[in-house]
Amino acid sequence: MEKRSVDSRVRGVSTGTTILAATFDGGVVIGSDSRASIGGEYVSSKTINKVVQVHDQIFCCMAGSLADAQAVTKAAKFHLSFHSVQMETPPLVIAAASVLQELCYNNKEELQAGFITAGWDRKKGPQVYVVPLGGMLVGQPVTIGGSGSTYIYGYVDAKYKPNMSREECLQFATNALALAMGRDNVSGGVAHLVVITETGVEHVVVPGNKLPKFHNE
Amino acid sequence: MALSNVLHAPAAGFNFDHAARNAELEGLFDAQIPKPVKTGTTIAGVVFKDGVVLGADTRATSSEVVADKMCSKIHYIAPNIYCCGAGTAADTEKTTELLSSNLTIFSLNSGRNPRVVMAVNILQEMLYRYHGQIGASLILGGVDCTGNHLYTVGPYGSVNTMPYLAMGSGDLAALGILEDGYKPDLELDKAKELVRAAIHAGVMNDLASGNNIDICVLTRGGVDHIRPYQVSQYKDKRKTKYKYGAGTTAVLTEKVVPVKLEVVEETVQRMDTA
């Protein structure tokens, strides 16, 4: 393992990654790629799960060190579950994002993990929050993260429209992931998408060879 | 509840105790700091139709010297769970022993057989807490009431689950064989052959892996730990016996001094067993 990980900024397995979330009319789509890498050169897993369910209708995408992100989401799941038992009501999406924020901000020296939280709650409906490396918390209608996101800022800025339909938003997210995975070497594999609405949760998986192809592929 | 440390709950946050100790020890060794024994290693696992097959080579290296030619890298965790370990030999040995002890206590307390996912969680929590300082890359395989499972836990505490896995310095060689030969729902003999071939690729192409190949088959019916499954064809025949028989060293003189013991005090305490 030493020969692979010495000069990487992230120790151990990194999620490399492209993650995104976008709100549409009546729900939210959250998605990621599925590649885990070591040292920017070795793909240690082609099918890693980066979209984690932290509560019934709240999901998180992880970026950064895989070990740190898995540990934080585990702690977040526990805190949220406990919070929802105490409150006797499902937690708000902002509560989930706040739990992640507290963990990331208070341990910012040791952790290298960033998150996008998306979900649906009765108070504010579909929401997306981003908690990057230092522990900031910002709510946005659409957000992208991870190393692959740099390649799709233009696409997202140009193509995202508020109040799209479910199908339009799903297509937008799939295209964005495909474009990022096509340019970023540490993003790849399959595209995991989760659609969260008032009625429930739907998991859509698009295998690598079924992703949309663009002009130069 | 099973914890990675039964005696006392670990302090919250990261534990850097050993970092300070290591820094102090560095000053004491004016030549070189002794290198830990690493297992070099090729380990692999495959999920097949009726269970899980784990495989490992048997070479433990200390830099360029083979420290142990018949090292056991497939560790017992529970009657239905075994774990292959790569990385620093002491770390994999002690981590798996700690896990096994805790799961045994859990089984006795709860009256339940442990689940593979529980073992994985305990390992992940422990390795994460040590922030990569415990050099253990583990492949955990087992059969429980929820099915056949195979997980890998990295030294930093990341977990991944796949139907086939390889770790250690020979993992790339083994992974090539696994990627090519793996199919869902393999039969037992095909699965054993696939794992054997994967470890063999590691043995042949990685200098730090070698000697014999061990296999461990886990099914609902029980465990078959075959050690060795394949013996190295490069075994050297020893030219002579290196054991020294009685009489090799001549006895010149013998003096026997009996030790005189006297009873100083005697007390009798009756035990009431009624």
Coordinates of C-alpha atoms in Angstrom, one line a residue:
Chain A
M1 CA 0.0 0.0 0.0
E2 CA 2.9 2.4 0.8
K3 CA 4.0 2.5 -2.8
R4 CA 0.7 3.9 -3.8
S5 CA -0.3 6.4 -1.2
V6 CA 2.7 8.5 -0.2
D7 CA 2.3 11.7 -2.0
S8 CA -1.5 11.8 -2.2
R9 CA -3.2 14.6 -0.3
V10 CA -5.7 12.2 1.1
R11 CA -4.3 9.4 3.2
G12 CA -5.6 5.9 2.4
V13 CA -8.5 5.4 0.0
S14 CA -10.0 8.6 -1.5
T15 CA -13.4 8.9 -3.1
G16 CA -11.9 11.0 -5.9
T17 CA -15.5 11.8 -6.9
T18 CA -18.2 13.8 -8.6
I19 CA -21.3 14.4 -6.4
L20 CA -24.3 16.6 -7.1
A21 CA -27.8 17.4 -5.9
A22 CA -30.6 19.4 -7.5
T23 CA -34.1 20.3 -6.6
F24 CA -37.0 20.0 -9.0
D25 CA -40.7 20.5 -8.8
G26 CA -41.8 18.3 -6.0
G27 CA -38.5 16.6 -5.0
V28 CA -34.8 16.4 -5.2
V29 CA -32.2 14.3 -7.1
I30 CA -28.9 13.4 -5.5
G31 CA -26.2 11.5 -7.3
S32 CA -22.6 10.4 -7.4
D33 CA -20.1 8.3 -9.4
S34 CA -18.8 5.0 -7.9
R35 CA -15.0 5.1 -8.1
A36 CA -12.6 4.9 -5.1
S37 CA -8.9 5.5 -5.7
I38 CA -5.6 5.5 -4.0
G39 CA -2.9 8.0 -4.7
G40 CA -4.7 9.2 -7.8
E41 CA -3.4 6.2 -9.8
Y42 CA -5.1 3.0 -8.6
V43 CA -8.8 2.3 -8.6
S44 CA -9.4 0.4 -5.5
S45 CA -13.1 0.0 -6.1
K46 CA -15.3 0.5 -9.2
T47 CA -18.5 0.1 -7.3
I48 CA -18.1 2.0 -4.0
N49 CA -21.3 3.4 -2.5
K50 CA -21.1 7.2 -1.9
V51 CA -24.8 7.9 -1.6
V52 CA -25.7 7.1 2.0
Q53 CA -29.2 7.1 3.5
V54 CA -29.0 8.9 6.8
H55 CA -32.7 8.9 7.4
D56 CA -35.9 7.7 5.6
Q57 CA -36.0 10.7 3.3
I58 CA -32.6 12.3 3.7
F59 CA -29.5 11.2 1.8
C60 CA -25.9 12.3 1.8
C61 CA -23.1 12.1 -0.8
M62 CA -19.6 11.8 0.5
A63 CA -16.3 13.2 -1.0
G64 CA -12.7 13.1 0.2
S65 CA -11.1 10.4 2.4
L66 CA -13.3 7.3 2.3
A67 CA -12.4 6.4 5.9
D68 CA -13.2 9.8 7.2
A69 CA -16.5 10.1 5.2
Q70 CA -17.7 6.7 6.3
A71 CA -16.9 7.4 9.9
V72 CA -18.7 10.8 9.8
T73 CA -21.8 9.4 8.1
K74 CA -22.0 6.6 10.6
A75 CA -21.9 9.1 13.5
A76 CA -24.4 11.3 11.6
K77 CA -26.8 8.4 11.2
F78 CA -26.7 7.7 14.9
H79 CA -27.2 11.3 15.9
L80 CA -30.1 11.8 13.5
S81 CA -31.8 8.6 14.6
F82 CA -31.4 9.6 18.2
H83 CA -32.6 13.1 17.5
S84 CA -35.7 11.8 15.7
V85 CA -36.5 9.5 18.5
Q86 CA -36.3 12.3 21.0
M87 CA -38.4 14.7 18.9
E88 CA -40.8 11.9 18.0
T89 CA -40.9 13.2 14.4
P90 CA -38.7 12.7 11.3
P91 CA -35.8 15.1 11.3
L92 CA -35.6 18.1 9.0
V93 CA -33.1 18.1 6.2
I94 CA -31.3 21.1 7.7
A95 CA -30.9 19.0 10.9
A96 CA -29.1 16.3 9.0
A97 CA -26.9 18.9 7.3
S98 CA -26.2 20.6 10.7
V99 CA -25.1 17.3 12.3
L100 CA -22.6 16.8 9.5
Q101 CA -21.5 20.4 9.8
E102 CA -20.8 20.1 13.5
L103 CA -18.8 16.9 13.0
C104 CA -16.8 18.5 10.1
Y105 CA -16.2 21.9 11.7
N106 CA -15.3 20.7 15.2
N107 CA -12.8 18.1 13.8
K108 CA -11.6 20.1 10.8
E109 CA -7.9 19.6 11.6
E110 CA -8.2 15.8 11.4
L111 CA -10.9 15.3 8.8
Q112 CA -10.8 15.4 5.1
A113 CA -14.4 14.9 4.1
G114 CA -17.1 17.0 2.4
F115 CA -20.8 16.3 2.0
I116 CA -23.9 17.2 0.0
T117 CA -27.1 16.5 1.9
A118 CA -30.5 16.4 0.1
G119 CA -33.9 15.3 1.2
W120 CA -37.5 16.1 1.7
D121 CA -39.3 17.2 4.9
R122 CA -42.7 18.4 5.8
K123 CA -41.6 21.9 6.8
K124 CA -39.7 23.1 3.7
G125 CA -40.2 20.4 1.1
P126 CA -37.2 19.4 -1.1
Q127 CA -33.9 20.9 0.0
V128 CA -30.2 20.7 -0.8
Y129 CA -27.4 21.6 1.5
V130 CA -23.6 21.5 1.0
V131 CA -21.0 21.0 3.8
P132 CA -17.6 21.3 2.3
L133 CA -14.2 20.6 3.9
G134 CA -14.0 23.3 6.6
G135 CA -17.5 22.8 7.9
M136 CA -19.5 25.6 6.3
L137 CA -23.2 25.0 5.7
V138 CA -25.0 26.5 2.7
G139 CA -28.4 25.8 1.3
Q140 CA -28.6 25.9 -2.5
P141 CA -31.2 24.8 -5.2
V142 CA -28.4 22.9 -7.0
T143 CA -24.9 22.1 -5.9
I144 CA -21.9 20.0 -7.2
G145 CA -18.9 18.7 -5.4
G146 CA -15.8 16.6 -5.5
S147 CA -12.8 16.7 -7.9
G148 CA -14.9 16.1 -11.0
S149 CA -17.2 19.0 -10.3
T150 CA -14.7 21.5 -11.7
Y151 CA -15.4 20.2 -15.2
I152 CA -19.1 20.7 -15.0
Y153 CA -19.6 24.1 -13.5
G154 CA -20.3 25.6 -16.9
Y155 CA -22.8 22.8 -17.8
V156 CA -24.7 23.2 -14.5
D157 CA -24.8 27.0 -14.6
A158 CA -26.1 26.9 -18.2
K159 CA -28.5 23.9 -18.0
Y160 CA -30.1 24.0 -14.5
K161 CA -33.5 25.6 -14.4
P162 CA -35.6 25.8 -11.2
N163 CA -38.9 23.8 -11.1
M164 CA -37.9 21.3 -13.7
S165 CA -39.9 18.1 -14.0
R166 CA -38.7 14.9 -12.5
E167 CA -37.6 13.4 -15.8
E168 CA -35.8 16.7 -16.9
C169 CA -33.9 16.8 -13.6
L170 CA -32.9 13.2 -13.8
Q171 CA -31.6 13.7 -17.3
F172 CA -29.8 16.8 -16.2
A173 CA -28.1 15.0 -13.3
T174 CA -27.2 12.0 -15.5
N175 CA -25.7 14.2 -18.1
A176 CA -23.7 16.2 -15.5
L177 CA -22.3 13.1 -13.9
A178 CA -21.4 11.6 -17.3
L179 CA -19.6 14.7 -18.4
A180 CA -17.6 14.9 -15.2
M181 CA -16.8 11.2 -15.2
G182 CA -15.6 11.6 -18.8
R183 CA -13.0 14.2 -17.9
D184 CA -12.0 13.4 -14.3
N185 CA -9.7 10.4 -14.0
V186 CA -10.6 9.8 -10.3
S187 CA -14.4 9.7 -11.1
G188 CA -16.0 6.8 -12.9
G189 CA -17.8 3.6 -12.7
V190 CA -21.6 3.7 -12.5
A191 CA -23.8 6.7 -11.8
H192 CA -25.9 6.4 -8.6
L193 CA -28.9 8.6 -8.5
V194 CA -31.5 8.9 -5.8
V195 CA -34.8 10.7 -6.3
I196 CA -36.5 11.8 -3.1
T197 CA -40.1 13.1 -3.1
E198 CA -42.9 13.4 -0.6
T199 CA -44.1 9.9 -1.4
G200 CA -40.8 8.2 -1.1
V201 CA -37.3 7.3 -2.4
E202 CA -36.3 5.8 -5.7
H203 CA -32.8 4.6 -6.5
V204 CA -31.7 4.8 -10.2
V205 CA -28.4 3.2 -11.3
V206 CA -26.9 3.9 -14.7
P207 CA -24.1 1.6 -15.6
G208 CA -21.0 3.1 -17.2
N209 CA -21.8 1.9 -20.7
K210 CA -25.3 3.2 -20.6
L211 CA -24.3 6.8 -19.7
P212 CA -25.1 9.4 -22.3
K213 CA -22.3 9.8 -24.9
F214 CA -21.2 13.2 -26.1
H215 CA -19.6 14.4 -29.4
N216 CA -16.0 13.3 -28.8
E217 CA -16.7 9.8 -27.4
Chain B
M1 CA -22.5 -5.1 23.5
A2 CA -19.3 -6.0 21.7
L3 CA -16.7 -3.2 21.7
S4 CA -13.3 -3.2 20.3
N5 CA -12.0 -2.8 23.9
V6 CA -13.9 -4.6 26.6
L7 CA -11.9 -3.4 29.6
H8 CA -12.5 0.3 29.3
A9 CA -14.3 2.5 26.8
P10 CA -11.8 4.3 24.5
A11 CA -11.5 8.1 24.8
A12 CA -13.3 10.0 22.1
G13 CA -11.4 11.3 19.1
F14 CA -8.1 10.2 17.7
N15 CA -5.5 8.4 19.8
F16 CA -2.0 9.6 19.1
D17 CA -0.3 8.1 22.3
H18 CA 2.0 6.0 20.3
A19 CA 3.2 8.9 18.1
A20 CA 4.9 10.5 21.1
R21 CA 6.3 7.2 22.3
N22 CA 7.7 6.4 18.8
A23 CA 9.4 9.8 18.6
E24 CA 11.1 9.2 21.9
L25 CA 12.2 5.7 20.9
E26 CA 13.8 7.0 17.7
G27 CA 16.5 8.6 19.7
L28 CA 17.4 5.4 21.5
F29 CA 18.3 3.4 18.4
D30 CA 21.6 5.0 17.0
A31 CA 21.9 2.4 14.2
Q32 CA 18.5 1.7 12.7
I33 CA 15.0 1.5 14.1
P34 CA 14.1 -2.3 13.9
K35 CA 11.8 -2.9 11.0
P36 CA 8.4 -4.5 11.9
V37 CA 7.7 -7.9 10.4
K38 CA 5.3 -7.3 7.5
T39 CA 3.3 -10.1 5.9
G40 CA 4.2 -8.8 2.4
T41 CA 1.3 -11.0 1.2
T42 CA -1.3 -11.9 -1.2
I43 CA -4.8 -12.5 0.3
A44 CA -8.0 -13.0 -1.6
G45 CA -11.6 -14.0 -1.0
V46 CA -14.5 -15.1 -3.2
V47 CA -18.2 -15.4 -2.5
F48 CA -19.6 -18.6 -4.1
K49 CA -23.0 -20.3 -4.3
D50 CA -22.9 -21.9 -0.8
G51 CA -20.5 -19.6 1.1
V52 CA -17.2 -17.9 1.0
V53 CA -13.7 -19.1 0.1
L54 CA -10.7 -17.2 1.6
G55 CA -7.1 -17.7 0.5
A56 CA -3.6 -16.5 1.5
D57 CA 0.0 -17.2 1.0
T58 CA 2.3 -18.1 3.9
R59 CA 5.3 -15.8 3.7
A60 CA 6.2 -13.2 6.3
T61 CA 9.1 -10.9 5.4
S62 CA 11.3 -8.6 7.4
S63 CA 12.7 -6.4 4.7
E64 CA 14.5 -8.8 2.3
V65 CA 14.6 -11.8 4.7
V66 CA 11.8 -14.3 4.9
A67 CA 11.0 -14.3 8.6
D68 CA 8.4 -17.1 8.5
K69 CA 7.8 -19.6 5.7
M70 CA 4.6 -21.0 7.1
C71 CA 2.9 -18.0 8.6
S72 CA -0.8 -18.3 9.2
K73 CA -2.7 -15.4 7.7
I74 CA -6.2 -16.7 7.8
H75 CA -7.3 -15.8 11.4
Y76 CA -10.2 -17.3 13.3
I77 CA -12.7 -14.7 14.3
A78 CA -15.8 -16.7 15.1
P79 CA -17.1 -20.2 14.2
N80 CA -18.7 -18.7 11.1
I81 CA -16.3 -15.8 10.4
Y82 CA -12.6 -15.9 9.3
C83 CA -10.3 -13.0 8.5
C84 CA -7.3 -12.7 6.2
G85 CA -4.7 -10.1 7.2
A86 CA -2.1 -8.2 5.2
G87 CA 0.2 -5.4 6.4
T88 CA 2.2 -5.4 9.6
A89 CA 2.1 -9.0 11.0
A90 CA 1.7 -8.0 14.7
D91 CA -1.1 -5.5 13.9
T92 CA -3.2 -8.0 11.9
E93 CA -2.6 -10.7 14.5
K94 CA -3.6 -8.6 17.5
T95 CA -6.4 -6.8 15.8
T96 CA -8.1 -10.0 14.8
E97 CA -7.5 -11.6 18.2
L98 CA -9.1 -8.6 19.9
L99 CA -12.1 -8.8 17.5
S100 CA -12.4 -12.5 18.1
S101 CA -12.4 -12.1 21.9
N102 CA -15.0 -9.4 21.9
L103 CA -17.3 -11.3 19.6
T104 CA -17.0 -14.4 21.8
I105 CA -18.0 -12.2 24.8
F106 CA -20.9 -10.8 22.8
S107 CA -22.0 -14.3 21.8
L108 CA -22.0 -15.4 25.4
N109 CA -23.8 -12.3 26.6
S110 CA -26.5 -12.2 23.9
G111 CA -26.9 -15.9 23.1
R112 CA -26.5 -15.1 19.4
N113 CA -24.1 -16.0 16.7
P114 CA -22.2 -12.9 15.6
R115 CA -22.9 -11.4 12.2
V116 CA -20.2 -10.5 9.7
V117 CA -21.4 -6.9 9.5
M118 CA -20.9 -6.5 13.2
A119 CA -17.3 -7.7 13.0
V120 CA -16.8 -5.3 10.1
N121 CA -18.2 -2.4 12.1
I122 CA -16.0 -3.1 15.2
L123 CA -12.9 -3.3 13.0
Q124 CA -13.8 -0.1 11.2
E125 CA -14.4 1.8 14.4
M126 CA -11.1 0.5 15.9
L127 CA -8.9 1.1 12.8
Y128 CA -10.4 4.5 12.2
R129 CA -9.7 5.6 15.7
Y130 CA -6.0 4.8 15.1
H131 CA -6.0 6.9 12.0
G132 CA -3.9 4.5 9.9
Q133 CA -1.2 3.9 12.6
I134 CA -2.4 0.3 12.8
G135 CA -1.1 -1.2 9.5
A136 CA -3.8 -3.8 9.0
S137 CA -5.5 -4.4 5.6
L138 CA -8.1 -7.1 6.3
I139 CA -10.4 -9.3 4.2
L140 CA -13.3 -10.6 6.3
G141 CA -15.4 -13.5 5.1
G142 CA -18.3 -15.3 6.8
V143 CA -21.6 -17.0 6.6
D144 CA -24.5 -15.9 8.9
C145 CA -28.2 -15.9 9.0
T146 CA -28.3 -13.0 6.5
G147 CA -26.2 -14.7 3.9
N148 CA -22.7 -15.1 2.6
H149 CA -20.5 -12.0 3.1
L150 CA -17.1 -10.7 2.1
Y151 CA -15.8 -7.3 3.3
T152 CA -12.4 -5.5 3.2
V153 CA -11.3 -3.0 5.8
G154 CA -8.4 -0.7 5.0
P155 CA -5.8 0.6 7.5
Y156 CA -7.5 4.0 7.7
G157 CA -10.9 2.4 8.4
S158 CA -12.6 2.4 5.0
V159 CA -14.9 -0.5 4.3
N160 CA -15.9 -2.0 1.0
T161 CA -17.9 -5.1 0.1
M162 CA -17.6 -7.0 -3.1
P163 CA -18.2 -10.7 -4.2
Y164 CA -14.4 -11.0 -4.8
L165 CA -11.5 -9.1 -3.2
A166 CA -7.7 -9.2 -3.0
M167 CA -5.4 -7.2 -0.7
G168 CA -1.7 -7.1 0.2
S169 CA 1.4 -6.4 -2.0
G170 CA 0.3 -9.1 -4.4
D171 CA -3.2 -7.8 -4.8
L172 CA -2.9 -6.5 -8.4
A173 CA -1.7 -9.9 -9.6
A174 CA -4.5 -11.7 -7.8
L175 CA -7.1 -9.2 -8.9
G176 CA -6.3 -9.9 -12.5
I177 CA -7.1 -13.5 -12.0
L178 CA -10.3 -12.7 -10.1
E179 CA -11.6 -10.2 -12.5
D180 CA -11.1 -12.6 -15.3
G181 CA -12.5 -15.8 -13.6
Y182 CA -15.2 -14.6 -11.3
K183 CA -18.8 -15.4 -12.0
P184 CA -21.8 -15.2 -9.7
D185 CA -22.9 -18.5 -8.0
L186 CA -19.7 -20.5 -8.6
E187 CA -19.6 -24.1 -7.5
L188 CA -17.2 -25.0 -4.6
D189 CA -14.4 -26.6 -6.6
K190 CA -14.4 -23.8 -9.2
A191 CA -14.3 -21.2 -6.4
K192 CA -11.4 -22.9 -4.6
E193 CA -9.5 -23.2 -7.9
L194 CA -10.2 -19.5 -8.6
V195 CA -8.8 -18.4 -5.2
R196 CA -5.9 -20.8 -5.5
A197 CA -5.0 -19.4 -8.9
A198 CA -5.3 -15.8 -7.6
I199 CA -3.0 -16.4 -4.7
H200 CA -0.6 -18.3 -7.0
A201 CA -0.4 -15.3 -9.3
G202 CA 0.6 -13.2 -6.2
V203 CA 3.1 -15.8 -5.1
M204 CA 4.7 -16.0 -8.6
N205 CA 4.7 -12.2 -9.4
D206 CA 5.3 -10.6 -6.0
L207 CA 8.6 -11.1 -4.2
A208 CA 7.0 -10.5 -0.8
S209 CA 4.5 -13.3 -1.3
G210 CA 5.4 -16.9 -1.5
N211 CA 5.8 -20.4 -0.1
N212 CA 2.6 -22.3 0.4
I213 CA -1.1 -21.4 -0.1
D214 CA -3.7 -21.7 2.6
I215 CA -7.4 -21.9 1.8
C216 CA -10.4 -21.6 4.1
V217 CA -13.9 -22.6 3.0
L218 CA -16.9 -21.2 5.0
T219 CA -20.4 -22.6 4.5
R220 CA -23.5 -22.9 6.6
G221 CA -22.4 -26.4 7.4
G222 CA -19.1 -25.4 8.9
V223 CA -15.5 -24.4 8.1
D224 CA -12.8 -26.2 6.2
H225 CA -9.4 -24.6 6.9
I226 CA -7.0 -26.3 4.6
R227 CA -3.4 -25.5 5.6
P228 CA -1.6 -25.9 3.3
Y229 CA -3.8 -26.3 0.3
Q230 CA -0.9 -26.1 -2.1
V231 CA 2.7 -26.7 -1.2
S232 CA 5.4 -24.6 -2.8
Q233 CA 7.2 -26.5 -5.6
Y234 CA 10.4 -24.7 -4.6
K235 CA 10.7 -26.3 -1.1
D236 CA 14.3 -26.9 -0.2
K237 CA 15.3 -30.3 1.2
R238 CA 17.3 -29.9 4.4
K239 CA 20.7 -31.6 4.1
T240 CA 21.0 -32.6 7.7
K241 CA 19.1 -32.7 11.0
Y242 CA 19.5 -29.5 13.1
K243 CA 18.2 -31.0 16.3
Y244 CA 20.8 -31.7 19.0
G245 CA 20.2 -35.0 20.7
A246 CA 20.8 -35.6 24.5
G247 CA 24.5 -36.1 25.2
T248 CA 25.8 -33.6 22.5
T249 CA 27.1 -31.4 25.3
A250 CA 29.4 -33.3 27.7
V251 CA 28.6 -33.0 31.4
L252 CA 31.9 -32.5 33.3
T253 CA 30.8 -32.3 36.9
E254 CA 27.4 -32.5 38.8
K255 CA 26.6 -31.0 42.2
V256 CA 23.2 -31.5 43.8
V257 CA 22.2 -29.2 46.8
P258 CA 18.9 -30.1 48.4
V259 CA 16.9 -27.0 49.5
K260 CA 15.8 -27.3 53.1
L261 CA 12.3 -26.0 53.7
E262 CA 10.6 -25.9 57.1
V263 CA 6.9 -25.2 57.9
V264 CA 6.7 -21.8 59.5
E265 CA 3.0 -21.4 59.9
E266 CA -0.1 -23.5 59.2
T267 CA -3.7 -22.3 59.2
V268 CA -6.8 -24.3 58.4
Q269 CA -10.0 -22.6 57.1
R270 CA -13.1 -24.6 56.9
M271 CA -15.1 -24.2 53.7
D272 CA -18.8 -24.3 54.2
T273 CA -20.2 -26.1 51.1
A274 CA -23.6 -27.0 52.5

